[in-house]
Amino acid sequence: MPELPDLEHVAARLSAAITGKRVEDARMGNPTALRVMVADPFPACLVGRRIETVERRGHFLRFGLDGGLVLVVNAMLVGRYQLVQPGTKRPASLVIALALEGGLELRYLDEQNMGKVYVARTEDEARIPTYAALGLDVLAPTFTHDAFARLVRKRRDQVRNFLLDKAALASIGN
């Protein structure tokens, strides 16, 4: 999976570039990676919605859309994001592309076909596998010495195993 500092950087850059923009069109490259958890079909469920937030949660990127919808991406090992001009050659590794107002296209690419893209209502985020079970985020204000001590007190495994346990610490990486 992309490391935490990488995802922080990507989330900040994408947030600055696409927050407030409306999705004008959406298309999928790899249908096996897409998990639509809403009644409306893809891409109609995304078209016309405004991107309100771009956030990192553990090893996921969460795109909050107006109307109570989220697009949550688990990039796994080699997933990556691109912001390109429309009409740019479509790579074979394309999973999903969002054409945004103002002429940008957000692409999620995955050469290994391991990542997953979830479209869900905000109230259904807890149903996204692994996402709801993420533990304490080491970059969140809630990550304090006391909170860490409470977690450590419950553990008897090796340090590396503890640090890599996503249910304890939200994906700090290898």
Tab-separated table of N, CA and C in Angstrom:
chain	number	residue	atom	x	y	z
A	1	MET	N	0.841	-1.169	0.000
A	1	MET	CA	0.000	0.000	0.000
A	1	MET	C	0.887	1.233	0.000
A	2	PRO	N	0.397	2.328	-0.539
A	2	PRO	CA	1.173	3.561	-0.456
A	2	PRO	C	1.415	3.901	1.018
A	3	GLU	N	2.590	4.437	1.305
A	3	GLU	CA	2.934	4.771	2.683
A	3	GLU	C	2.162	6.005	3.139
A	4	LEU	N	2.025	6.139	4.442
A	4	LEU	CA	1.251	7.216	5.045
A	4	LEU	C	1.691	8.613	4.588
A	5	PRO	N	2.994	8.927	4.588
A	5	PRO	CA	3.380	10.270	4.116
A	5	PRO	C	2.979	10.510	2.658
A	6	ASP	N	3.065	9.478	1.834
A	6	ASP	CA	2.659	9.618	0.432
A	6	ASP	C	1.175	9.941	0.337
A	7	LEU	N	0.362	9.219	1.092
A	7	LEU	CA	-1.080	9.447	1.047
A	7	LEU	C	-1.454	10.812	1.606
A	8	GLU	N	-0.749	11.268	2.629
A	8	GLU	CA	-0.993	12.606	3.162
A	8	GLU	C	-0.731	13.648	2.077
A	9	HIS	N	0.366	13.476	1.369
A	9	HIS	CA	0.733	14.406	0.297
A	9	HIS	C	-0.304	14.367	-0.825
A	10	VAL	N	-0.685	13.172	-1.250
A	10	VAL	CA	-1.667	13.019	-2.329
A	10	VAL	C	-3.005	13.627	-1.920
A	11	ALA	N	-3.453	13.357	-0.702
A	11	ALA	CA	-4.732	13.905	-0.230
A	11	ALA	C	-4.698	15.431	-0.224
A	12	ALA	N	-3.601	16.008	0.232
A	12	ALA	CA	-3.494	17.471	0.276
A	12	ALA	C	-3.501	18.065	-1.133
A	13	ARG	N	-2.756	17.451	-2.049
A	13	ARG	CA	-2.695	17.964	-3.426
A	13	ARG	C	-4.040	17.828	-4.125
A	14	LEU	N	-4.684	16.669	-3.969
A	14	LEU	CA	-5.987	16.477	-4.604
A	14	LEU	C	-7.032	17.402	-3.992
A	15	SER	N	-6.980	17.567	-2.687
A	15	SER	CA	-7.942	18.449	-2.028
A	15	SER	C	-7.840	19.864	-2.587
A	16	ALA	N	-6.621	20.354	-2.729
A	16	ALA	CA	-6.418	21.714	-3.242
A	16	ALA	C	-6.888	21.840	-4.694
A	17	ALA	N	-6.744	20.765	-5.463
A	17	ALA	CA	-7.053	20.835	-6.891
A	17	ALA	C	-8.510	20.577	-7.239
A	18	ILE	N	-9.208	19.741	-6.454
A	18	ILE	CA	-10.537	19.315	-6.909
A	18	ILE	C	-11.682	19.619	-5.957
A	19	THR	N	-11.403	20.031	-4.725
A	19	THR	CA	-12.494	20.352	-3.802
A	19	THR	C	-13.337	21.489	-4.379
A	20	GLY	N	-14.640	21.280	-4.369
A	20	GLY	CA	-15.574	22.263	-4.897
A	20	GLY	C	-15.949	22.041	-6.351
A	21	LYS	N	-15.264	21.142	-7.018
A	21	LYS	CA	-15.559	20.884	-8.434
A	21	LYS	C	-16.675	19.846	-8.566
A	22	ARG	N	-17.464	20.006	-9.607
A	22	ARG	CA	-18.577	19.108	-9.887
A	22	ARG	C	-18.120	18.007	-10.847
A	23	VAL	N	-18.613	16.787	-10.621
A	23	VAL	CA	-18.325	15.662	-11.503
A	23	VAL	C	-19.239	15.784	-12.722
A	24	GLU	N	-18.641	15.954	-13.898
A	24	GLU	CA	-19.421	16.085	-15.127
A	24	GLU	C	-19.643	14.749	-15.817
A	25	ASP	N	-18.722	13.832	-15.607
A	25	ASP	CA	-18.847	12.501	-16.202
A	25	ASP	C	-17.972	11.545	-15.414
A	26	ALA	N	-18.291	10.284	-15.471
A	26	ALA	CA	-17.492	9.259	-14.806
A	26	ALA	C	-17.461	8.031	-15.708
A	27	ARG	N	-16.325	7.374	-15.706
A	27	ARG	CA	-16.232	6.126	-16.469
A	27	ARG	C	-15.330	5.155	-15.726
A	28	MET	N	-15.537	3.912	-16.028
A	28	MET	CA	-14.765	2.890	-15.358
A	28	MET	C	-13.913	2.159	-16.375
A	29	GLY	N	-12.721	1.771	-15.930
A	29	GLY	CA	-11.841	0.985	-16.766
A	29	GLY	C	-11.873	-0.473	-16.365
A	30	ASN	N	-11.799	-0.718	-15.070
A	30	ASN	CA	-11.790	-2.083	-14.554
A	30	ASN	C	-13.015	-2.283	-13.664
A	31	PRO	N	-14.045	-2.929	-14.183
A	31	PRO	CA	-15.282	-3.068	-13.397
A	31	PRO	C	-15.140	-3.957	-12.159
A	32	THR	N	-14.128	-4.821	-12.126
A	32	THR	CA	-13.988	-5.709	-10.972
A	32	THR	C	-13.528	-4.960	-9.725
A	33	ALA	N	-12.964	-3.780	-9.887
A	33	ALA	CA	-12.493	-3.003	-8.741
A	33	ALA	C	-13.571	-2.106	-8.151
A	34	LEU	N	-14.647	-1.908	-8.865
A	34	LEU	CA	-15.691	-0.979	-8.438
A	34	LEU	C	-16.749	-1.685	-7.594
A	35	ARG	N	-17.057	-1.089	-6.445
A	35	ARG	CA	-18.086	-1.602	-5.553
A	35	ARG	C	-19.129	-0.505	-5.359
A	36	VAL	N	-20.233	-0.607	-6.046
A	36	VAL	CA	-21.296	0.389	-5.933
A	36	VAL	C	-22.274	-0.098	-4.866
A	37	MET	N	-22.360	0.651	-3.777
A	37	MET	CA	-23.179	0.270	-2.630
A	37	MET	C	-24.413	1.161	-2.505
A	38	VAL	N	-24.826	1.758	-3.620
A	38	VAL	CA	-26.014	2.619	-3.646
A	38	VAL	C	-26.975	2.063	-4.688
A	39	ALA	N	-28.217	2.504	-4.619
A	39	ALA	CA	-29.238	1.994	-5.541
A	39	ALA	C	-29.050	2.503	-6.965
A	40	ASP	N	-28.566	3.737	-7.113
A	40	ASP	CA	-28.386	4.303	-8.445
A	40	ASP	C	-27.225	3.626	-9.155
A	41	PRO	N	-27.349	3.411	-10.460
A	41	PRO	CA	-26.264	2.754	-11.198
A	41	PRO	C	-25.075	3.686	-11.412
A	42	PHE	N	-23.930	3.098	-11.623
A	42	PHE	CA	-22.742	3.844	-11.993
A	42	PHE	C	-22.792	4.087	-13.492
A	43	PRO	N	-22.496	5.249	-13.999
A	43	PRO	CA	-21.923	6.432	-13.375
A	43	PRO	C	-22.949	7.464	-12.926
A	44	ALA	N	-24.230	7.211	-13.163
A	44	ALA	CA	-25.267	8.197	-12.828
A	44	ALA	C	-25.220	8.620	-11.367
A	45	CYS	N	-24.789	7.727	-10.478
A	45	CYS	CA	-24.748	8.048	-9.054
A	45	CYS	C	-23.727	9.136	-8.721
A	46	LEU	N	-22.750	9.360	-9.589
A	46	LEU	CA	-21.716	10.365	-9.326
A	46	LEU	C	-21.880	11.648	-10.129
A	47	VAL	N	-22.449	11.534	-11.314
A	47	VAL	CA	-22.540	12.682	-12.215
A	47	VAL	C	-23.413	13.781	-11.611
A	48	GLY	N	-22.895	15.005	-11.650
A	48	GLY	CA	-23.604	16.161	-11.127
A	48	GLY	C	-23.295	16.464	-9.676
A	49	ARG	N	-22.591	15.591	-8.992
A	49	ARG	CA	-22.274	15.820	-7.573
A	49	ARG	C	-20.985	16.625	-7.433
A	50	ARG	N	-20.948	17.437	-6.392
A	50	ARG	CA	-19.789	18.276	-6.119
A	50	ARG	C	-18.889	17.569	-5.099
A	51	ILE	N	-17.586	17.634	-5.332
A	51	ILE	CA	-16.622	17.078	-4.374
A	51	ILE	C	-16.460	18.080	-3.246
A	52	GLU	N	-16.828	17.662	-2.043
A	52	GLU	CA	-16.776	18.555	-0.885
A	52	GLU	C	-15.501	18.395	-0.074
A	53	THR	N	-14.982	17.173	0.011
A	53	THR	CA	-13.777	16.923	0.811
A	53	THR	C	-12.927	15.839	0.168
A	54	VAL	N	-11.649	15.907	0.425
A	54	VAL	CA	-10.704	14.832	0.091
A	54	VAL	C	-9.893	14.605	1.356
A	55	GLU	N	-9.986	13.393	1.891
A	55	GLU	CA	-9.340	13.094	3.170
A	55	GLU	C	-8.673	11.731	3.123
A	56	ARG	N	-7.627	11.604	3.935
A	56	ARG	CA	-7.005	10.303	4.113
A	56	ARG	C	-7.516	9.712	5.416
A	57	ARG	N	-7.864	8.458	5.383
A	57	ARG	CA	-8.229	7.724	6.601
A	57	ARG	C	-7.497	6.401	6.535
A	58	GLY	N	-6.472	6.251	7.356
A	58	GLY	CA	-5.635	5.067	7.254
A	58	GLY	C	-5.011	5.019	5.879
A	59	HIS	N	-5.138	3.896	5.204
A	59	HIS	CA	-4.579	3.754	3.861
A	59	HIS	C	-5.631	3.975	2.776
A	60	PHE	N	-6.756	4.568	3.135
A	60	PHE	CA	-7.831	4.876	2.195
A	60	PHE	C	-7.829	6.371	1.886
A	61	LEU	N	-8.275	6.723	0.687
A	61	LEU	CA	-8.611	8.116	0.395
A	61	LEU	C	-10.115	8.189	0.298
A	62	ARG	N	-10.675	9.195	0.940
A	62	ARG	CA	-12.132	9.376	0.995
A	62	ARG	C	-12.496	10.689	0.324
A	63	PHE	N	-13.326	10.588	-0.698
A	63	PHE	CA	-13.821	11.755	-1.406
A	63	PHE	C	-15.272	11.955	-0.990
A	64	GLY	N	-15.542	13.007	-0.214
A	64	GLY	CA	-16.902	13.307	0.219
A	64	GLY	C	-17.618	14.100	-0.859
A	65	LEU	N	-18.779	13.611	-1.278
A	65	LEU	CA	-19.565	14.268	-2.319
A	65	LEU	C	-20.840	14.831	-1.716
A	66	ASP	N	-21.382	15.864	-2.355
A	66	ASP	CA	-22.636	16.408	-1.844
A	66	ASP	C	-23.746	15.375	-1.993
A	67	GLY	N	-24.805	15.564	-1.252
A	67	GLY	CA	-25.912	14.616	-1.281
A	67	GLY	C	-25.667	13.378	-0.439
A	68	GLY	N	-24.654	13.427	0.448
A	68	GLY	CA	-24.421	12.304	1.355
A	68	GLY	C	-23.786	11.088	0.730
A	69	LEU	N	-22.954	11.289	-0.277
A	69	LEU	CA	-22.283	10.178	-0.958
A	69	LEU	C	-20.779	10.271	-0.726
A	70	VAL	N	-20.118	9.126	-0.711
A	70	VAL	CA	-18.662	9.089	-0.614
A	70	VAL	C	-18.112	8.142	-1.670
A	71	LEU	N	-16.912	8.448	-2.097
A	71	LEU	CA	-16.126	7.574	-2.956
A	71	LEU	C	-14.889	7.254	-2.119
A	72	VAL	N	-14.715	6.003	-1.758
A	72	VAL	CA	-13.611	5.594	-0.893
A	72	VAL	C	-12.723	4.652	-1.694
A	73	VAL	N	-11.420	4.966	-1.729
A	73	VAL	CA	-10.483	4.192	-2.535
A	73	VAL	C	-9.438	3.550	-1.640
A	74	ASN	N	-9.293	2.232	-1.773
A	74	ASN	CA	-8.233	1.474	-1.131
A	74	ASN	C	-7.231	1.155	-2.230
A	75	ALA	N	-6.123	1.886	-2.254
A	75	ALA	CA	-5.165	1.776	-3.360
A	75	ALA	C	-4.309	0.516	-3.305
A	76	MET	N	-4.336	-0.193	-2.220
A	76	MET	CA	-3.555	-1.419	-2.054
A	76	MET	C	-2.077	-1.163	-2.364
A	77	LEU	N	-1.424	-2.054	-3.133
A	77	LEU	CA	0.027	-1.969	-3.302
A	77	LEU	C	0.497	-0.927	-4.304
A	78	VAL	N	-0.126	-0.855	-5.454
A	78	VAL	CA	0.425	-0.006	-6.514
A	78	VAL	C	-0.559	1.019	-7.064
A	79	GLY	N	-1.697	1.199	-6.420
A	79	GLY	CA	-2.664	2.169	-6.905
A	79	GLY	C	-2.105	3.578	-6.859
A	80	ARG	N	-2.489	4.386	-7.846
A	80	ARG	CA	-2.019	5.771	-7.887
A	80	ARG	C	-3.075	6.653	-8.529
A	81	TYR	N	-2.917	7.947	-8.334
A	81	TYR	CA	-3.881	8.926	-8.808
A	81	TYR	C	-3.214	9.843	-9.827
A	82	GLN	N	-4.017	10.309	-10.779
A	82	GLN	CA	-3.545	11.274	-11.766
A	82	GLN	C	-4.590	12.358	-11.936
A	83	LEU	N	-4.111	13.574	-12.132
A	83	LEU	CA	-4.957	14.681	-12.566
A	83	LEU	C	-4.454	15.056	-13.944
A	84	VAL	N	-5.311	14.876	-14.947
A	84	VAL	CA	-4.895	15.105	-16.337
A	84	VAL	C	-5.949	15.929	-17.069
A	85	GLN	N	-5.579	16.407	-18.227
A	85	GLN	CA	-6.525	17.086	-19.103
A	85	GLN	C	-7.369	16.029	-19.805
A	86	PRO	N	-8.644	16.295	-20.034
A	86	PRO	CA	-9.478	15.335	-20.770
A	86	PRO	C	-8.872	15.071	-22.142
A	87	GLY	N	-9.033	13.861	-22.605
A	87	GLY	CA	-8.496	13.487	-23.898
A	87	GLY	C	-7.093	12.905	-23.816
A	88	THR	N	-6.461	13.005	-22.634
A	88	THR	CA	-5.152	12.393	-22.450
A	88	THR	C	-5.316	10.887	-22.620
A	89	LYS	N	-4.337	10.273	-23.270
A	89	LYS	CA	-4.415	8.839	-23.562
A	89	LYS	C	-4.798	8.041	-22.312
A	90	ARG	N	-5.757	7.159	-22.491
A	90	ARG	CA	-6.254	6.325	-21.393
A	90	ARG	C	-5.300	5.154	-21.165
A	91	PRO	N	-4.708	5.050	-19.982
A	91	PRO	CA	-3.812	3.919	-19.705
A	91	PRO	C	-4.595	2.627	-19.478
A	92	ALA	N	-3.953	1.520	-19.746
A	92	ALA	CA	-4.594	0.207	-19.564
A	92	ALA	C	-4.918	-0.057	-18.102
A	93	SER	N	-4.209	0.590	-17.188
A	93	SER	CA	-4.405	0.355	-15.757
A	93	SER	C	-5.518	1.214	-15.149
A	94	LEU	N	-6.293	1.915	-15.982
A	94	LEU	CA	-7.361	2.774	-15.477
A	94	LEU	C	-8.430	1.958	-14.756
A	95	VAL	N	-8.777	2.399	-13.558
A	95	VAL	CA	-9.867	1.783	-12.807
A	95	VAL	C	-11.107	2.670	-12.911
A	96	ILE	N	-10.923	3.961	-12.624
A	96	ILE	CA	-12.047	4.888	-12.683
A	96	ILE	C	-11.513	6.270	-13.056
A	97	ALA	N	-12.320	7.018	-13.781
A	97	ALA	CA	-11.976	8.392	-14.151
A	97	ALA	C	-13.179	9.281	-13.908
A	98	LEU	N	-12.930	10.436	-13.317
A	98	LEU	CA	-13.972	11.430	-13.078
A	98	LEU	C	-13.609	12.691	-13.849
A	99	ALA	N	-14.442	13.047	-14.820
A	99	ALA	CA	-14.263	14.313	-15.531
A	99	ALA	C	-14.878	15.403	-14.682
A	100	LEU	N	-14.081	16.410	-14.342
A	100	LEU	CA	-14.509	17.456	-13.426
A	100	LEU	C	-14.706	18.767	-14.169
A	101	GLU	N	-15.597	19.589	-13.636
A	101	GLU	CA	-15.802	20.899	-14.244
A	101	GLU	C	-14.483	21.663	-14.208
A	102	GLY	N	-14.274	22.455	-15.222
A	102	GLY	CA	-13.035	23.213	-15.310
A	102	GLY	C	-11.970	22.510	-16.131
A	103	GLY	N	-12.278	21.305	-16.606
A	103	GLY	CA	-11.373	20.658	-17.548
A	103	GLY	C	-10.370	19.673	-17.005
A	104	LEU	N	-10.453	19.294	-15.751
A	104	LEU	CA	-9.543	18.273	-15.228
A	104	LEU	C	-10.228	16.913	-15.177
A	105	GLU	N	-9.414	15.887	-15.216
A	105	GLU	CA	-9.926	14.530	-15.048
A	105	GLU	C	-9.112	13.872	-13.942
A	106	LEU	N	-9.800	13.352	-12.936
A	106	LEU	CA	-9.157	12.609	-11.860
A	106	LEU	C	-9.212	11.140	-12.236
A	107	ARG	N	-8.043	10.509	-12.239
A	107	ARG	CA	-7.972	9.085	-12.559
A	107	ARG	C	-7.369	8.323	-11.393
A	108	TYR	N	-7.925	7.135	-11.172
A	108	TYR	CA	-7.306	6.189	-10.249
A	108	TYR	C	-6.828	5.032	-11.110
A	109	LEU	N	-5.536	4.715	-11.009
A	109	LEU	CA	-4.905	3.665	-11.812
A	109	LEU	C	-4.386	2.568	-10.895
A	110	ASP	N	-4.425	1.335	-11.384
A	110	ASP	CA	-3.929	0.201	-10.601
A	110	ASP	C	-3.442	-0.876	-11.561
A	111	GLU	N	-2.131	-0.993	-11.695
A	111	GLU	CA	-1.544	-1.955	-12.638
A	111	GLU	C	-1.718	-3.403	-12.204
A	112	GLN	N	-1.887	-3.643	-10.919
A	112	GLN	CA	-2.024	-5.013	-10.416
A	112	GLN	C	-3.476	-5.432	-10.206
A	113	ASN	N	-4.421	-4.533	-10.433
A	113	ASN	CA	-5.848	-4.806	-10.220
A	113	ASN	C	-6.135	-5.314	-8.807
A	114	MET	N	-5.504	-4.693	-7.837
A	114	MET	CA	-5.702	-5.097	-6.448
A	114	MET	C	-6.572	-4.117	-5.665
A	115	GLY	N	-6.578	-2.863	-6.059
A	115	GLY	CA	-7.303	-1.836	-5.331
A	115	GLY	C	-8.805	-1.958	-5.496
A	116	LYS	N	-9.513	-1.262	-4.641
A	116	LYS	CA	-10.976	-1.252	-4.681
A	116	LYS	C	-11.474	0.183	-4.568
A	117	VAL	N	-12.562	0.469	-5.279
A	117	VAL	CA	-13.210	1.771	-5.241
A	117	VAL	C	-14.651	1.540	-4.795
A	118	TYR	N	-15.035	2.169	-3.694
A	118	TYR	CA	-16.372	2.002	-3.132
A	118	TYR	C	-17.162	3.289	-3.312
A	119	VAL	N	-18.382	3.170	-3.778
A	119	VAL	CA	-19.326	4.283	-3.836
A	119	VAL	C	-20.419	3.940	-2.828
A	120	ALA	N	-20.563	4.795	-1.813
A	120	ALA	CA	-21.506	4.476	-0.737
A	120	ALA	C	-22.136	5.750	-0.186
A	121	ARG	N	-23.210	5.574	0.536
A	121	ARG	CA	-23.799	6.672	1.291
A	121	ARG	C	-22.941	6.848	2.541
A	122	THR	N	-22.880	8.058	3.050
A	122	THR	CA	-22.047	8.300	4.234
A	122	THR	C	-22.483	7.430	5.415
A	123	GLU	N	-23.777	7.191	5.525
A	123	GLU	CA	-24.239	6.354	6.640
A	123	GLU	C	-23.883	4.877	6.462
A	124	ASP	N	-23.429	4.493	5.280
A	124	ASP	CA	-23.047	3.103	5.024
A	124	ASP	C	-21.540	2.890	4.977
A	125	GLU	N	-20.762	3.897	5.330
A	125	GLU	CA	-19.302	3.748	5.300
A	125	GLU	C	-18.822	2.603	6.181
A	126	ALA	N	-19.530	2.331	7.251
A	126	ALA	CA	-19.134	1.248	8.158
A	126	ALA	C	-19.220	-0.119	7.493
A	127	ARG	N	-19.882	-0.203	6.356
A	127	ARG	CA	-19.988	-1.479	5.637
A	127	ARG	C	-18.828	-1.708	4.669
A	128	ILE	N	-17.961	-0.717	4.511
A	128	ILE	CA	-16.814	-0.864	3.617
A	128	ILE	C	-15.774	-1.731	4.311
A	129	PRO	N	-15.397	-2.858	3.701
A	129	PRO	CA	-14.446	-3.775	4.346
A	129	PRO	C	-13.156	-3.078	4.782
A	130	THR	N	-12.709	-3.379	5.965
A	130	THR	CA	-11.490	-2.870	6.603
A	130	THR	C	-11.618	-1.404	7.013
A	131	TYR	N	-12.288	-0.591	6.235
A	131	TYR	CA	-12.383	0.849	6.461
A	131	TYR	C	-12.962	1.177	7.843
A	132	ALA	N	-14.038	0.527	8.193
A	132	ALA	CA	-14.696	0.809	9.474
A	132	ALA	C	-13.901	0.275	10.657
A	133	ALA	N	-13.066	-0.724	10.418
A	133	ALA	CA	-12.332	-1.359	11.506
A	133	ALA	C	-10.960	-0.732	11.749
A	134	LEU	N	-10.640	0.355	11.036
A	134	LEU	CA	-9.340	0.986	11.225
A	134	LEU	C	-9.203	1.511	12.637
A	135	GLY	N	-8.015	1.362	13.183
A	135	GLY	CA	-7.753	1.812	14.537
A	135	GLY	C	-7.395	3.282	14.614
A	136	LEU	N	-6.650	3.615	15.607
A	136	LEU	CA	-6.252	4.987	15.898
A	136	LEU	C	-5.314	5.504	14.812
A	137	ASP	N	-5.608	6.684	14.301
A	137	ASP	CA	-4.775	7.298	13.268
A	137	ASP	C	-3.629	8.040	13.942
A	138	VAL	N	-2.394	7.708	13.575
A	138	VAL	CA	-1.227	8.287	14.246
A	138	VAL	C	-1.044	9.776	13.957
A	139	LEU	N	-1.738	10.314	12.963
A	139	LEU	CA	-1.636	11.740	12.660
A	139	LEU	C	-2.847	12.536	13.155
A	140	ALA	N	-3.768	11.863	13.805
A	140	ALA	CA	-4.978	12.529	14.311
A	140	ALA	C	-4.716	13.157	15.678
A	141	PRO	N	-5.462	14.183	16.027
A	141	PRO	CA	-5.320	14.797	17.352
A	141	PRO	C	-5.623	13.817	18.489
A	142	THR	N	-6.401	12.780	18.204
A	142	THR	CA	-6.741	11.791	19.231
A	142	THR	C	-5.584	10.836	19.535
A	143	PHE	N	-4.538	10.881	18.708
A	143	PHE	CA	-3.364	10.039	18.963
A	143	PHE	C	-2.492	10.751	19.993
A	144	THR	N	-2.645	10.327	21.233
A	144	THR	CA	-1.891	10.911	22.346
A	144	THR	C	-1.062	9.818	23.004
A	145	HIS	N	-0.196	10.233	23.885
A	145	HIS	CA	0.614	9.264	24.623
A	145	HIS	C	-0.289	8.304	25.398
A	146	ASP	N	-1.325	8.838	26.034
A	146	ASP	CA	-2.246	7.999	26.812
A	146	ASP	C	-3.007	7.010	25.921
A	147	ALA	N	-3.476	7.481	24.756
A	147	ALA	CA	-4.202	6.591	23.837
A	147	ALA	C	-3.290	5.478	23.343
A	148	PHE	N	-2.053	5.824	23.025
A	148	PHE	CA	-1.088	4.813	22.567
A	148	PHE	C	-0.792	3.823	23.690
A	149	ALA	N	-0.620	4.325	24.895
A	149	ALA	CA	-0.338	3.450	26.041
A	149	ALA	C	-1.480	2.472	26.272
A	150	ARG	N	-2.731	2.928	26.133
A	150	ARG	CA	-3.881	2.021	26.289
A	150	ARG	C	-3.837	0.902	25.248
A	151	LEU	N	-3.471	1.240	24.025
A	151	LEU	CA	-3.374	0.222	22.975
A	151	LEU	C	-2.262	-0.787	23.275
A	152	VAL	N	-1.111	-0.280	23.643
A	152	VAL	CA	0.049	-1.136	23.897
A	152	VAL	C	-0.200	-2.067	25.076
A	153	ARG	N	-0.878	-1.566	26.090
A	153	ARG	CA	-1.152	-2.357	27.291
A	153	ARG	C	-1.902	-3.643	26.971
A	154	LYS	N	-2.711	-3.634	25.936
A	154	LYS	CA	-3.532	-4.796	25.574
A	154	LYS	C	-2.780	-5.808	24.725
A	155	ARG	N	-1.566	-5.487	24.286
A	155	ARG	CA	-0.869	-6.309	23.302
A	155	ARG	C	0.261	-7.122	23.920
A	156	ARG	N	0.464	-8.318	23.356
A	156	ARG	CA	1.570	-9.175	23.784
A	156	ARG	C	2.333	-9.708	22.571
A	157	ASP	N	2.086	-9.134	21.400
A	157	ASP	CA	2.764	-9.621	20.202
A	157	ASP	C	4.018	-8.796	19.918
A	158	GLN	N	4.719	-9.142	18.837
A	158	GLN	CA	5.929	-8.414	18.471
A	158	GLN	C	5.585	-6.985	18.064
A	159	VAL	N	6.526	-6.095	18.264
A	159	VAL	CA	6.318	-4.673	17.977
A	159	VAL	C	5.900	-4.471	16.527
A	160	ARG	N	6.591	-5.116	15.595
A	160	ARG	CA	6.270	-4.941	14.176
A	160	ARG	C	4.833	-5.372	13.889
A	161	ASN	N	4.415	-6.487	14.425
A	161	ASN	CA	3.044	-6.963	14.221
A	161	ASN	C	2.025	-5.967	14.769
A	162	PHE	N	2.318	-5.413	15.926
A	162	PHE	CA	1.428	-4.407	16.508
A	162	PHE	C	1.335	-3.179	15.614
A	163	LEU	N	2.477	-2.685	15.169
A	163	LEU	CA	2.497	-1.477	14.346
A	163	LEU	C	1.801	-1.672	12.996
A	164	LEU	N	1.806	-2.889	12.489
A	164	LEU	CA	1.171	-3.161	11.193
A	164	LEU	C	-0.293	-3.576	11.316
A	165	ASP	N	-0.788	-3.748	12.529
A	165	ASP	CA	-2.179	-4.137	12.747
A	165	ASP	C	-3.091	-2.935	12.495
A	166	LYS	N	-3.813	-2.956	11.389
A	166	LYS	CA	-4.678	-1.826	11.001
A	166	LYS	C	-5.818	-1.602	11.977
A	167	ALA	N	-6.198	-2.626	12.720
A	167	ALA	CA	-7.266	-2.464	13.708
A	167	ALA	C	-6.759	-1.744	14.960
A	168	ALA	N	-5.459	-1.733	15.160
A	168	ALA	CA	-4.879	-1.004	16.289
A	168	ALA	C	-4.481	0.406	15.862
A	169	LEU	N	-3.636	0.466	14.836
A	169	LEU	CA	-3.164	1.745	14.297
A	169	LEU	C	-3.556	1.813	12.831
A	170	ALA	N	-4.169	2.882	12.435
A	170	ALA	CA	-4.735	2.989	11.086
A	170	ALA	C	-3.656	3.085	10.010
A	171	SER	N	-3.055	1.959	9.706
A	171	SER	CA	-2.213	1.812	8.520
A	171	SER	C	-1.021	2.735	8.452
A	172	ILE	N	-0.084	2.538	9.372
A	172	ILE	CA	1.105	3.376	9.296
A	172	ILE	C	2.079	2.870	8.226
A	173	GLY	N	1.861	1.702	7.691
A	173	GLY	CA	2.705	1.181	6.616
A	173	GLY	C	3.819	0.320	7.143
A	174	ASN	N	4.642	-0.126	6.222
A	174	ASN	CA	5.701	-1.075	6.550
A	174	ASN	C	6.897	-0.398	7.187
